[in-house]
Coordinates of C-alpha atoms in Angstrom, one line a residue:
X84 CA -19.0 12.8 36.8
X85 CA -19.0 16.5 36.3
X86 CA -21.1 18.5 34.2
X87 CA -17.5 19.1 32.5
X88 CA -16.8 16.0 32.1
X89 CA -19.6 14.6 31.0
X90 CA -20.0 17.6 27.8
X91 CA -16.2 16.5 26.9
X92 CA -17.1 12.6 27.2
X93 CA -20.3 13.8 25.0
X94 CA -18.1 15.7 22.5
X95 CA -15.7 12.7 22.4
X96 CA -18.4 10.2 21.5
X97 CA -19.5 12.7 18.8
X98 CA -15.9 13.0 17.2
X99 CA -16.0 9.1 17.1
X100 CA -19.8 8.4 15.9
X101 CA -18.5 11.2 12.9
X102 CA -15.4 9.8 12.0
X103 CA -17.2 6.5 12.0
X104 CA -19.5 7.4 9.4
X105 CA -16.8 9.7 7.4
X106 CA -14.9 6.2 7.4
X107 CA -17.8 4.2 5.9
X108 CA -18.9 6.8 3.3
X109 CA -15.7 6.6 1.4
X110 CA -14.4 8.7 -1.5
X111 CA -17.3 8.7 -3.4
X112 CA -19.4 10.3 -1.2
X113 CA -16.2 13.0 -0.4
X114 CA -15.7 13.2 -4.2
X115 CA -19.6 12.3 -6.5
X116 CA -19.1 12.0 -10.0
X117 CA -15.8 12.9 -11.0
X118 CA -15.0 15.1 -13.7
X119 CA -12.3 16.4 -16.1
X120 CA -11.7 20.3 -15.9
X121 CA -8.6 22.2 -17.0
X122 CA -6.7 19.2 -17.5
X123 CA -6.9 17.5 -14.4
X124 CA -9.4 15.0 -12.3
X125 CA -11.4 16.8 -10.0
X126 CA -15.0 16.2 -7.8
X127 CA -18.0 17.1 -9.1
X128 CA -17.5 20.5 -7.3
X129 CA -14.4 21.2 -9.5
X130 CA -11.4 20.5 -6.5
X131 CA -8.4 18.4 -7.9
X132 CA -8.8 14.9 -6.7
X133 CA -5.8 12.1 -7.1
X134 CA -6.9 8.5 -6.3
X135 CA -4.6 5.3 -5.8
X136 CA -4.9 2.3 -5.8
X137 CA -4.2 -1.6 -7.2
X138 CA -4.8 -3.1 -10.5
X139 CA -5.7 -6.7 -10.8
X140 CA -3.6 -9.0 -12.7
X141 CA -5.3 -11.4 -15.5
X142 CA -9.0 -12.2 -13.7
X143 CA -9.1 -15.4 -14.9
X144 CA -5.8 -17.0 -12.9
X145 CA -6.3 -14.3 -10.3
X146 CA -9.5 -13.5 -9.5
X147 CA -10.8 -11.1 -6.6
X148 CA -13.0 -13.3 -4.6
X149 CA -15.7 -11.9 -2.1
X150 CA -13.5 -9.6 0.6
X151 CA -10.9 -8.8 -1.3
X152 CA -12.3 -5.5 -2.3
X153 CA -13.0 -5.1 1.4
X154 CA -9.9 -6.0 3.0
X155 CA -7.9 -3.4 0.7
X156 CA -10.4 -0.5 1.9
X157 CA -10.1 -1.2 4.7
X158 CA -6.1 -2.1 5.7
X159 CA -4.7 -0.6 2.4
X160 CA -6.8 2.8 2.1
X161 CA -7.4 2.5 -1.6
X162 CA -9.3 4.5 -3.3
X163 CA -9.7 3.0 -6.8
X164 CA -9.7 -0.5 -7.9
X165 CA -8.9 -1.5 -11.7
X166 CA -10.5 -4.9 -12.7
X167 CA -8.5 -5.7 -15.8
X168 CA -10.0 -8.1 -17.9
X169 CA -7.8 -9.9 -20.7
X170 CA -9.6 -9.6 -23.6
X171 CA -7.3 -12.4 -26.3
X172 CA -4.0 -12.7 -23.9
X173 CA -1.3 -15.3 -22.7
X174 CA -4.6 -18.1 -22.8
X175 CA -6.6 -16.0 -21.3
X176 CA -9.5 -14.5 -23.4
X177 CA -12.8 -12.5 -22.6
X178 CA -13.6 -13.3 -26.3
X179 CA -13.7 -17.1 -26.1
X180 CA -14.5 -17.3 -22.1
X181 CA -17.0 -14.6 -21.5
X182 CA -17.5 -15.7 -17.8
X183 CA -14.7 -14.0 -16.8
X184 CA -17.5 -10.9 -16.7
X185 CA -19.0 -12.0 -13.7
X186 CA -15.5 -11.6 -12.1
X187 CA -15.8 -7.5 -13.1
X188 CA -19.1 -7.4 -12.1
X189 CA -17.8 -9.3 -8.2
X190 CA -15.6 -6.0 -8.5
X191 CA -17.1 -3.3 -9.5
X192 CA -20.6 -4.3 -7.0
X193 CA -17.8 -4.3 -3.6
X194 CA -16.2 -1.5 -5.0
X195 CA -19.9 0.4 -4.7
X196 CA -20.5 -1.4 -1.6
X197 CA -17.3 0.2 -0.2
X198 CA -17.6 3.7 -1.7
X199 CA -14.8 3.4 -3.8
X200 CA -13.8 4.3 -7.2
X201 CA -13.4 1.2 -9.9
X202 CA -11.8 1.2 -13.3
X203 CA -14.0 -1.4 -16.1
X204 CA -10.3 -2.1 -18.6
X205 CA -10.7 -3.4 -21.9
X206 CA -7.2 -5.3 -20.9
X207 CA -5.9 -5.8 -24.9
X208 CA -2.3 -6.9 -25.1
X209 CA -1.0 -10.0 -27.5
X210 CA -4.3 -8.2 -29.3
X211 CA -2.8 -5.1 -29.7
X212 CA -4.9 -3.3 -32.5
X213 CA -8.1 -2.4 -30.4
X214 CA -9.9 -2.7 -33.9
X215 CA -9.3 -6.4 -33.9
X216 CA -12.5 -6.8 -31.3
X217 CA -14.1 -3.2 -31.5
X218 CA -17.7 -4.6 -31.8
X219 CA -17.2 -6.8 -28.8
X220 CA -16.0 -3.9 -27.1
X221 CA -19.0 -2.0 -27.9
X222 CA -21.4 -4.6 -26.9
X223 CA -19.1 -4.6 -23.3
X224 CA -19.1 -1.4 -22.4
X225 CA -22.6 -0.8 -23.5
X226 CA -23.9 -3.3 -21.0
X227 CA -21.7 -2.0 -18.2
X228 CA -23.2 1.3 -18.6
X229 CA -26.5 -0.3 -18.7
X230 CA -25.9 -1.6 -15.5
X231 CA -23.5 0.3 -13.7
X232 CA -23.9 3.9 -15.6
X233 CA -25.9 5.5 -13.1
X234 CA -23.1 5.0 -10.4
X235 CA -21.0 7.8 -9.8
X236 CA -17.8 4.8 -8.6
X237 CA -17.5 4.0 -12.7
X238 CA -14.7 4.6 -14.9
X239 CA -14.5 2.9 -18.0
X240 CA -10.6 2.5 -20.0
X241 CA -11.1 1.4 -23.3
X242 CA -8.2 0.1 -24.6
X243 CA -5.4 -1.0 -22.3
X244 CA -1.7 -0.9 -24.4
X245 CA -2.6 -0.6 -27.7
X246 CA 0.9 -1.8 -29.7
X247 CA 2.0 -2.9 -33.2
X248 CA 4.0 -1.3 -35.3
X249 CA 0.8 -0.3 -37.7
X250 CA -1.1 0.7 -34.0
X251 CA -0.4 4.3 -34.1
X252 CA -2.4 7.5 -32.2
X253 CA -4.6 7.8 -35.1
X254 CA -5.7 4.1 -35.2
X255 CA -6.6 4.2 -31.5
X256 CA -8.2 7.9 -32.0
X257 CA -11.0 6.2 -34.3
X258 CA -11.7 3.0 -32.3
X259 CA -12.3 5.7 -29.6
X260 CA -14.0 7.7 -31.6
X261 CA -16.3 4.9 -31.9
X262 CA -16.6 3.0 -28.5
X263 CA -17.3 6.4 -26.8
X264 CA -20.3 7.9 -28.7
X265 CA -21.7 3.9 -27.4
X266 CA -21.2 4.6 -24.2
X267 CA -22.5 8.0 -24.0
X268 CA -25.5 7.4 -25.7
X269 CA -26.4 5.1 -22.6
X270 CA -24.3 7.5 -19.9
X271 CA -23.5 10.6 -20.5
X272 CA -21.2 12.0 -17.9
X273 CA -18.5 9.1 -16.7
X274 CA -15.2 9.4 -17.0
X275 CA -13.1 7.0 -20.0
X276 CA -9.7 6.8 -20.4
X277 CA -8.3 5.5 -23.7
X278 CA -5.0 3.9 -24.1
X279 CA -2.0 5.1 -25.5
X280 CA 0.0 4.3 -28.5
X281 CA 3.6 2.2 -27.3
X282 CA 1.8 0.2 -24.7
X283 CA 0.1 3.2 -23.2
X284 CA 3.4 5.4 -23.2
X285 CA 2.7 7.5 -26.3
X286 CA 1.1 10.7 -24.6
X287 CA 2.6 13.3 -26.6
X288 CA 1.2 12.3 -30.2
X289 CA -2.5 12.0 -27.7
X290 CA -1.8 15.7 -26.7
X291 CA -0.8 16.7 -30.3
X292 CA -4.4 15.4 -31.3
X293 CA -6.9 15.0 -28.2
X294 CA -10.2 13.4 -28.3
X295 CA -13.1 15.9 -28.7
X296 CA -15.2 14.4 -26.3
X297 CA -15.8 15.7 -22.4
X298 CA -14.8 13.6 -19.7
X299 CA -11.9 11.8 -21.3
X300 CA -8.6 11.3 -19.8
X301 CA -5.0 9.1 -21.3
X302 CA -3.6 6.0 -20.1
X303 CA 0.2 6.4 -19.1
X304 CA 1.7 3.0 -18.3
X305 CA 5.2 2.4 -17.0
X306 CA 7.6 0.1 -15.3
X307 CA 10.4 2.0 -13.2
X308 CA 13.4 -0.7 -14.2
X309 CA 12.3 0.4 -18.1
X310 CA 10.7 3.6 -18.3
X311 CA 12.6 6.8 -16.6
X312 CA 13.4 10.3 -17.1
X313 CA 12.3 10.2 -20.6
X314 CA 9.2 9.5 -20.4
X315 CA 8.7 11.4 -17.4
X316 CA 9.8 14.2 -19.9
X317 CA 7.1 13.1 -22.7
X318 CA 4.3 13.1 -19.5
X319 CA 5.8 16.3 -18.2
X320 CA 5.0 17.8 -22.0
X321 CA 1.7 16.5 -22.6
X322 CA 0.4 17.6 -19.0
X323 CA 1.6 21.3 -19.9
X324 CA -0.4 21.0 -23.1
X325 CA -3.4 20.3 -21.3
X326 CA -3.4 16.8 -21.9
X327 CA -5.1 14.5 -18.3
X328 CA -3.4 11.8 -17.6
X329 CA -4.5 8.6 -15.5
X330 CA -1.6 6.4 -14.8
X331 CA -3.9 3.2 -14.9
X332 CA -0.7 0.5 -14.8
X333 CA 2.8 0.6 -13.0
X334 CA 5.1 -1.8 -11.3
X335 CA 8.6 -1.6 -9.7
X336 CA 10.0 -4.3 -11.8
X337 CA 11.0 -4.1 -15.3
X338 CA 8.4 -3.9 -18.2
X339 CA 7.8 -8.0 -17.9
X340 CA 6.7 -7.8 -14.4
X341 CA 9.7 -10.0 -13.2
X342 CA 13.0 -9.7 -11.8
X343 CA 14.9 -6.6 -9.0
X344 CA 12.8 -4.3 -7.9
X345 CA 14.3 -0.6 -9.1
X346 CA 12.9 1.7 -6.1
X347 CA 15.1 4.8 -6.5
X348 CA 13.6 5.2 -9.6
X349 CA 10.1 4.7 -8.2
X350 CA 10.4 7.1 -5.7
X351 CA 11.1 9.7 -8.8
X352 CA 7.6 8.5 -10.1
X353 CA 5.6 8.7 -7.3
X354 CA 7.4 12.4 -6.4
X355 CA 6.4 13.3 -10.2
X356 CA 2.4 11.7 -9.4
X357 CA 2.6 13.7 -6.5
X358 CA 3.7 17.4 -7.9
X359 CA 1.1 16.8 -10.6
X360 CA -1.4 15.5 -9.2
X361 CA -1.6 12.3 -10.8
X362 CA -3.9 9.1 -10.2
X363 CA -2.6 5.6 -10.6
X364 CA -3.2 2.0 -9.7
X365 CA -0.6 0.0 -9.2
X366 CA -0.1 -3.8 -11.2
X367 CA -0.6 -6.1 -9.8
X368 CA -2.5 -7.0 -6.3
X369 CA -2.7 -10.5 -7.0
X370 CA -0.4 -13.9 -5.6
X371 CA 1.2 -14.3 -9.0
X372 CA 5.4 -15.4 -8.6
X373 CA 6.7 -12.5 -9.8
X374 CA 8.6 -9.3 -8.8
X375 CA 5.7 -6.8 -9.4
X376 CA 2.9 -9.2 -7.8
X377 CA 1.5 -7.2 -4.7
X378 CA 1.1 -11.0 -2.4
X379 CA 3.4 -14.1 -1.8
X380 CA 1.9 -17.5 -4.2
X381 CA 1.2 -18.7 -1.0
X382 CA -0.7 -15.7 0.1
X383 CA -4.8 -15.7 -0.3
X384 CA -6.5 -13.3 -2.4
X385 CA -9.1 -13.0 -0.1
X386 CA -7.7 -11.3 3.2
X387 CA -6.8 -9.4 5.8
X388 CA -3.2 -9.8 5.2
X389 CA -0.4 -9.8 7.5
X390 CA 2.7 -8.1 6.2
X391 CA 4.3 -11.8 6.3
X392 CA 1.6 -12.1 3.0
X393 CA 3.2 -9.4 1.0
X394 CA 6.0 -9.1 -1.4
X395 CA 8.6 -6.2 -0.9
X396 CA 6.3 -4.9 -3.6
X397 CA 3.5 -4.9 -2.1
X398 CA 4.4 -3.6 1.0
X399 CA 6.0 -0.5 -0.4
X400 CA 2.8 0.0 -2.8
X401 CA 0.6 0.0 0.6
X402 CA 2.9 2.7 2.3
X403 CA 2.4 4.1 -0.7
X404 CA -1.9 3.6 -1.4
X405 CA -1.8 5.1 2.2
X406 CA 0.3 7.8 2.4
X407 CA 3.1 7.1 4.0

């Protein structure tokens, strides 16, 4: 072999031995402890940053199981998990089977292991009022920052869709005002997002009256059969008053999770996450029967996953979570 030769063979096996460990660092170690400036997510040396990735559906029906976190690094390029956790929903319930914890804490330990960002959600629904279990949630997130707090992969979301006809910005504002001082006082820096009014659609009345707390972003949920140019509109309004937004929740179905699949309008979402610089996770990645369910029943949750495993949803998420 020639002295040329060889130096190009060398600087091949160099390109590959870095990519190698560029691939196993993950986004974390790209991105630290991610911050809110200006209005926008960025890394802990101030550059934008947009994440994407998959929310769980209900934990206790659809659990992640060891390699699921694994499998969607590494064939689905995700760069943030959301472990929702149903706190009093649909028979599932935090409150009266605490267990389901363990199931976060599966998720949010892979999720370090694979350098990856996850989401800890506070996943209230039929319980819309986040008042209705406040100390509980204070107790929660005081032992996740406890244990997790010093790991720059954490994001904590309060309150998922806070909703009632009485569950206006200002009743959300206070529980806020009193879950975050909890956390804080144990970790000081990571990020929360806290839930909008209107099952996390009411962004405008957040902007009107932000949180006075660093490091706090909005939930913005939507579902592209239900939810279209108008609230784009509302989202477009509160971004321009400075307000960040996390899209922690969207699905190409209607608001029940069920039925077509409405992708001209998705594309218009994605195109809007895109221009602003938007993160999201997608509902759900689990093998529930329904239109917005990222796997077929049949399909396991643990992985890899041929494309025969995956719903039309859940194959145009993944082109999606990876860019294409």
């Amino acid at each position: 072999m020639s002295a040329a030769l060889k130096l190009k063979f060398a600087f091949a096996l160099l390109w590959l031995s870095l990519a190698v460990v560029s691939a196993r660092a993950g986004v974390v170690d790209r991105y630290g402890w991610l911050q809110v400036k200006n209005g926008r997510l960025c890394s802990q040396s101030g550059e934008p940053v947009q994440l994407r990735g998959v929310s769980t559906h209900d934990l206790k029906p659809f659990p992640f199981v060891p390699g699921t976190v694994s499998n969607l690094v590494a064939d689905w390029h995700v760069s943030v998990i959301r472990a929702a956790m149903y706190v009093d929903s649909y028979g599932s319930s935090y409150i009266h089977e605490p267990q389901v914890k363990q199931t976060v804490k599966l998720i949010v330990e892979d999720a370090i292991r694979n350098g990856i960002y996850v989401i800890i959600d506070w996943h209230i629904l039929q319980d819309g009022n986040p008042h209705q279990y406040e100390s509980q949630a204070k107790d929660f997130f005081e032992e996740m920052a406890r244990t997790y707090g010093s790991h720059p992969n954490v994001i904590y979301e309060i309150c998922n869709e806070p909703n009632g006809k009485d569950v206006t910005w200002p009743v959300i504002k206070s529980y806020a005002q009193s879950i975050i001082p909890a956390i804080r006082a144990i970790d000081t820096n990571t990020i929360v997002i806290v839930g909008t009014d209107t099952w996390s659609q009411g962004v405008r009345a957040a902007a009107a009256s932000p949180l006075d707390f660093p490091n706090v972003m909005y939930a913005l949920h939507f579902y592209t059969g239900t939810h279209k140019a108008e609230l784009r509109e509302n989202a477009t309004w509160a971004l321009a008053h400075g307000l960040p937004i996390f899209v922690t929740e969207w699905g190409l179905t209607d608001y029940s999770g069920k039925g077509p699949l409405y992708f001209d309008e998705a594309e218009k979402w994605v195109g809007w996450m895109n221009a602003h610089g938007v993160s999201w996770t997608a509902f759900s990645f689990s093998n529930c029967d329904e239109g917005s369910a990222s796997l077929k029943p049949a399909a396991s949750m643990t992985g890899p996953w041929p494309d025969s495993d995956l719903t039309p949803s859940g194959a145009w998420m993944k082109a999606k979570i990876r860019g294409n």
